[in-house]
Structure formats: C-alpha cells, structure tokens
Amino acid sequence: MRQSPIYNIPFQNIQEKNMPFEVVFNHIADFMKLNPAGNFRLMVGTDSQVHKKHTVFITGIVIRQVGNGVWGCIRKVMIPRRMTHLHERISYELSLTEEIVSMFTEERKSQLIEIVLPAVYEGATFTMEGHIDIGIGKRNKTSEFVKEMVARMESMGVEPKIKPNAFVASSYANRYTKNE
C-alpha cells in the first residue's frame, strides 16, 4: 500500500518545527512516562478556515494528563482553493483527523497502554478521542452532520467528542487557522 503524501507533512509546536510523526509519538510516550499512574487522554481534532484564495486545515494532537499538564502539536494542510461547502469542509476535517488517528497503529497504541498498565489498579487510564468541530444545537449549521461524523470516528475505535467537548478542534486547532 502506497503512503499518501499527506503522511509526510511535518508537525510543529512552539518548541519544535518539522517533526515527523515518529518524533511526535516519542514525545507523547515520554510525556506519559513522567507519571505512568496518570489519567491520560490522547486527543486528535481538526479545524479549518476559508481564506481569500485557499483553505487552511490545522490538525491538533494533544496528550493530556488530567490535572497535571498537556503536550501538543499541530499539522497544517493548505488547499489552494476556497472550500465553501460546509459538508465538504467538515468531511475533509474529519478525514485529516482520521488520517492522524490511523498513524496510531494497534502496535503504537499498545506501546502507550503498556506505559499505564502497571498502574491500572492504582487508577491509571488511557483513552483516545477524536474531536470533531460540530455541534448539535439548533442554531449550529453542522448539526445535520453529527450522526455521520460520529459514526466515522466510532468505526475507528476512537471515542468521538463534539462541541462543546471537542476543544482540540474548536479551540486548540482553531487558533492556528486564522494566521494567514
């Protein structure tokens, strides 16, 4: 199977630029090893912004130890046209999130679970979430897509989160979509 060229797009954060996924994964594992008895949430989400001549998609990856810090990074994808149809844009956001989630292969997820496994009886946990920038409110233009997008996340074995609980997409990634 040929890898998509999108797999080669690097990640970045305030401390580091041009991180390949392997470096990102190692940062996540190292963060978890600091306190293996913690409650960890690995969250992935994408947001987009339509600009004058292009559309920017930012996917965020955040590992959070509940009550004890976070580590995160983003990946930027630029499409050289205005994506004005909401369903197309939301669907592409989710495709980018799915792509990152798929990089966390069963082997990689097992490596992360093995970090907390010795402390499971002390309350250690690890969950993986897909944050989708949609909501169910009547005034929310994306509400008609909730069932479809949630089902896509669930089919990957990832816990879907929508607004207001999808903060990696709606807050973290969102802040980087405006800088164009």
mmCIF file of C-alpha atoms in Angstrom:
data_model
loop_
_atom_site.group_PDB
_atom_site.id
_atom_site.type_symbol
_atom_site.label_atom_id
_atom_site.label_comp_id
_atom_site.label_asym_id
_atom_site.label_seq_id
_atom_site.Cartn_x
_atom_site.Cartn_y
_atom_site.Cartn_z
ATOM 1 C CA MET A 1 0.000 0.000 0.000
ATOM 2 C CA ARG A 2 1.401 3.413 -1.001
ATOM 3 C CA GLN A 3 1.507 6.087 1.655
ATOM 4 C CA SER A 4 -0.367 9.300 0.994
ATOM 5 C CA PRO A 5 1.871 12.371 0.586
ATOM 6 C CA ILE A 6 -0.068 13.903 3.488
ATOM 7 C CA TYR A 7 1.704 11.425 5.798
ATOM 8 C CA ASN A 8 4.910 13.336 5.081
ATOM 9 C CA ILE A 9 3.587 16.714 6.269
ATOM 10 C CA PRO A 10 5.527 17.575 9.439
ATOM 11 C CA PHE A 11 4.141 18.600 12.814
ATOM 12 C CA GLN A 12 5.161 21.586 14.896
ATOM 13 C CA ASN A 13 4.666 23.338 18.204
ATOM 14 C CA ILE A 14 6.225 26.308 19.984
ATOM 15 C CA GLN A 15 9.385 24.354 20.849
ATOM 16 C CA GLU A 16 9.935 22.367 17.655
ATOM 17 C CA LYS A 17 9.287 22.607 13.930
ATOM 18 C CA ASN A 18 9.368 19.934 11.204
ATOM 19 C CA MET A 19 8.661 16.968 13.481
ATOM 20 C CA PRO A 20 7.943 13.690 11.696
ATOM 21 C CA PHE A 21 5.188 11.592 13.285
ATOM 22 C CA GLU A 22 7.740 9.281 14.934
ATOM 23 C CA VAL A 23 9.119 12.241 16.919
ATOM 24 C CA VAL A 24 5.573 13.265 17.899
ATOM 25 C CA PHE A 25 4.839 9.723 19.070
ATOM 26 C CA ASN A 26 8.046 9.666 21.146
ATOM 27 C CA HIS A 27 7.109 12.994 22.780
ATOM 28 C CA ILE A 28 3.715 11.549 23.724
ATOM 29 C CA ALA A 29 5.274 8.384 25.175
ATOM 30 C CA ASP A 30 7.890 10.411 27.078
ATOM 31 C CA PHE A 31 5.165 12.686 28.480
ATOM 32 C CA MET A 32 3.227 9.639 29.729
ATOM 33 C CA LYS A 33 6.357 8.055 31.244
ATOM 34 C CA LEU A 34 6.767 11.102 33.517
ATOM 35 C CA ASN A 35 3.823 9.798 35.569
ATOM 36 C CA PRO A 36 2.640 6.358 34.389
ATOM 37 C CA ALA A 37 -0.061 6.301 37.085
ATOM 38 C CA GLY A 38 -1.889 9.249 35.484
ATOM 39 C CA ASN A 39 -5.185 9.525 33.651
ATOM 40 C CA PHE A 40 -4.272 10.199 30.030
ATOM 41 C CA ARG A 41 -6.443 11.440 27.179
ATOM 42 C CA LEU A 42 -4.913 11.372 23.686
ATOM 43 C CA MET A 43 -6.994 13.752 21.578
ATOM 44 C CA VAL A 44 -6.898 14.499 17.845
ATOM 45 C CA GLY A 45 -9.008 17.124 16.102
ATOM 46 C CA THR A 46 -9.032 19.358 13.021
ATOM 47 C CA ASP A 47 -10.422 22.793 12.280
ATOM 48 C CA SER A 48 -10.419 24.846 9.077
ATOM 49 C CA GLN A 49 -10.651 28.408 7.901
ATOM 50 C CA VAL A 50 -11.547 29.629 4.426
ATOM 51 C CA HIS A 51 -9.294 32.482 3.314
ATOM 52 C CA LYS A 52 -9.336 34.617 0.158
ATOM 53 C CA LYS A 53 -7.653 32.101 -2.158
ATOM 54 C CA HIS A 54 -7.186 28.973 -0.076
ATOM 55 C CA THR A 55 -8.474 26.938 2.857
ATOM 56 C CA VAL A 56 -6.278 26.124 5.852
ATOM 57 C CA PHE A 57 -6.730 22.934 7.878
ATOM 58 C CA ILE A 58 -4.998 22.554 11.231
ATOM 59 C CA THR A 59 -4.955 19.193 12.979
ATOM 60 C CA GLY A 60 -4.024 19.197 16.631
ATOM 61 C CA ILE A 61 -2.688 16.284 18.661
ATOM 62 C CA VAL A 62 -2.857 16.748 22.425
ATOM 63 C CA ILE A 63 -1.898 14.326 25.188
ATOM 64 C CA ARG A 64 -3.395 15.439 28.476
ATOM 65 C CA GLN A 65 -2.722 14.065 31.888
ATOM 66 C CA VAL A 66 -5.901 15.047 33.691
ATOM 67 C CA GLY A 67 -4.997 17.563 36.378
ATOM 68 C CA ASN A 68 -1.313 17.532 35.506
ATOM 69 C CA GLY A 69 -0.437 19.139 32.182
ATOM 70 C CA VAL A 70 -0.501 18.677 28.436
ATOM 71 C CA TRP A 71 1.785 18.305 25.454
ATOM 72 C CA GLY A 72 0.545 19.159 21.988
ATOM 73 C CA CYS A 73 1.443 19.877 18.398
ATOM 74 C CA ILE A 74 -0.246 20.781 15.140
ATOM 75 C CA ARG A 75 -0.033 19.922 11.477
ATOM 76 C CA LYS A 76 -1.058 22.370 8.767
ATOM 77 C CA VAL A 77 -2.551 21.420 5.399
ATOM 78 C CA MET A 78 -3.385 24.106 2.867
ATOM 79 C CA ILE A 79 -5.806 23.527 -0.012
ATOM 80 C CA PRO A 80 -5.282 26.072 -2.815
ATOM 81 C CA ARG A 81 -8.976 26.923 -3.197
ATOM 82 C CA ARG A 82 -11.858 28.229 -1.147
ATOM 83 C CA MET A 83 -13.817 25.282 0.253
ATOM 84 C CA THR A 84 -17.136 27.000 0.864
ATOM 85 C CA HIS A 85 -19.432 23.949 1.031
ATOM 86 C CA LEU A 86 -19.781 23.131 4.714
ATOM 87 C CA HIS A 87 -20.248 19.362 4.338
ATOM 88 C CA GLU A 88 -17.158 19.073 2.131
ATOM 89 C CA ARG A 89 -15.060 21.054 4.615
ATOM 90 C CA ILE A 90 -16.313 19.203 7.714
ATOM 91 C CA SER A 91 -15.803 15.876 5.961
ATOM 92 C CA TYR A 92 -12.253 16.833 4.965
ATOM 93 C CA GLU A 93 -11.520 17.989 8.522
ATOM 94 C CA LEU A 94 -12.600 14.578 9.752
ATOM 95 C CA SER A 95 -10.559 12.815 7.046
ATOM 96 C CA LEU A 96 -7.434 14.603 8.273
ATOM 97 C CA THR A 97 -8.266 13.639 11.865
ATOM 98 C CA GLU A 98 -8.842 10.025 10.762
ATOM 99 C CA GLU A 99 -5.511 10.040 8.974
ATOM 100 C CA ILE A 100 -3.672 11.070 12.150
ATOM 101 C CA VAL A 101 -5.658 8.581 14.245
ATOM 102 C CA SER A 102 -4.648 5.828 11.798
ATOM 103 C CA MET A 103 -0.978 6.670 12.403
ATOM 104 C CA PHE A 104 -1.563 5.433 15.960
ATOM 105 C CA THR A 105 -1.469 1.816 14.823
ATOM 106 C CA GLU A 106 -2.507 -1.008 17.153
ATOM 107 C CA GLU A 107 1.185 -1.538 17.913
ATOM 108 C CA ARG A 108 1.691 2.125 18.845
ATOM 109 C CA LYS A 109 -1.492 2.226 20.955
ATOM 110 C CA SER A 110 -0.268 -0.912 22.733
ATOM 111 C CA GLN A 111 3.031 0.811 23.488
ATOM 112 C CA LEU A 112 1.152 3.694 25.123
ATOM 113 C CA ILE A 113 -1.164 1.359 27.045
ATOM 114 C CA GLU A 114 1.866 -0.579 28.326
ATOM 115 C CA ILE A 115 3.092 2.637 29.974
ATOM 116 C CA VAL A 116 -0.008 2.877 32.205
ATOM 117 C CA LEU A 117 -0.687 -0.868 32.533
ATOM 118 C CA PRO A 118 1.423 -1.436 35.677
ATOM 119 C CA ALA A 119 -0.548 1.323 37.439
ATOM 120 C CA VAL A 120 -4.033 0.396 36.209
ATOM 121 C CA TYR A 121 -5.065 -0.912 39.647
ATOM 122 C CA GLU A 122 -3.991 2.418 41.108
ATOM 123 C CA GLY A 123 -6.403 4.185 38.763
ATOM 124 C CA ALA A 124 -4.216 4.869 35.700
ATOM 125 C CA THR A 125 -6.159 5.225 32.441
ATOM 126 C CA PHE A 126 -5.565 5.855 28.749
ATOM 127 C CA THR A 127 -8.256 6.882 26.263
ATOM 128 C CA MET A 128 -8.111 8.116 22.696
ATOM 129 C CA GLU A 129 -10.584 10.709 21.448
ATOM 130 C CA GLY A 130 -11.440 12.196 18.077
ATOM 131 C CA HIS A 131 -12.550 15.805 18.433
ATOM 132 C CA ILE A 132 -14.996 16.865 15.719
ATOM 133 C CA ASP A 133 -15.721 20.558 15.185
ATOM 134 C CA ILE A 134 -19.507 20.129 15.014
ATOM 135 C CA GLY A 135 -22.381 20.586 17.425
ATOM 136 C CA ILE A 136 -25.989 19.545 17.935
ATOM 137 C CA GLY A 137 -27.564 22.880 18.831
ATOM 138 C CA LYS A 138 -30.479 24.008 16.661
ATOM 139 C CA ARG A 139 -28.543 27.119 15.674
ATOM 140 C CA ASN A 140 -25.482 25.097 14.729
ATOM 141 C CA LYS A 141 -25.109 24.759 10.937
ATOM 142 C CA THR A 142 -23.216 21.471 11.381
ATOM 143 C CA SER A 143 -25.870 19.633 13.426
ATOM 144 C CA GLU A 144 -27.155 17.696 10.406
ATOM 145 C CA PHE A 145 -23.713 16.051 10.025
ATOM 146 C CA VAL A 146 -23.332 14.838 13.633
ATOM 147 C CA LYS A 147 -24.547 11.239 13.149
ATOM 148 C CA GLU A 148 -22.404 10.702 10.042
ATOM 149 C CA MET A 149 -19.216 12.155 11.533
ATOM 150 C CA VAL A 150 -19.628 10.477 14.937
ATOM 151 C CA ALA A 151 -20.161 7.112 13.204
ATOM 152 C CA ARG A 152 -16.940 7.606 11.224
ATOM 153 C CA MET A 153 -14.961 8.215 14.434
ATOM 154 C CA GLU A 154 -16.581 5.290 16.234
ATOM 155 C CA SER A 155 -15.776 2.981 13.312
ATOM 156 C CA MET A 156 -12.083 3.674 14.004
ATOM 157 C CA GLY A 157 -12.448 2.619 17.637
ATOM 158 C CA VAL A 158 -11.961 6.171 18.880
ATOM 159 C CA GLU A 159 -14.274 7.987 21.275
ATOM 160 C CA PRO A 160 -15.883 10.874 19.353
ATOM 161 C CA LYS A 161 -16.297 14.257 21.050
ATOM 162 C CA ILE A 162 -18.381 17.095 19.624
ATOM 163 C CA LYS A 163 -18.844 20.701 20.751
ATOM 164 C CA PRO A 164 -18.588 21.819 23.493
ATOM 165 C CA ASN A 165 -16.283 18.875 24.387
ATOM 166 C CA ALA A 166 -14.261 18.938 21.147
ATOM 167 C CA PHE A 167 -11.795 21.556 22.348
ATOM 168 C CA VAL A 168 -8.783 20.244 20.416
ATOM 169 C CA ALA A 169 -10.644 21.063 17.190
ATOM 170 C CA SER A 170 -12.744 24.031 18.289
ATOM 171 C CA SER A 171 -10.116 25.826 20.406
ATOM 172 C CA TYR A 172 -6.560 24.484 20.052
ATOM 173 C CA ALA A 173 -6.521 23.904 16.264
ATOM 174 C CA ASN A 174 -8.867 26.831 15.641
ATOM 175 C CA ARG A 175 -6.408 29.409 16.963
ATOM 176 C CA TYR A 176 -3.865 28.433 14.281
ATOM 177 C CA THR A 177 -6.292 28.571 11.323
ATOM 178 C CA LYS A 178 -6.567 32.368 11.475
ATOM 179 C CA ASN A 179 -2.871 33.141 10.889
ATOM 180 C CA GLU A 180 -2.863 33.573 7.140
#
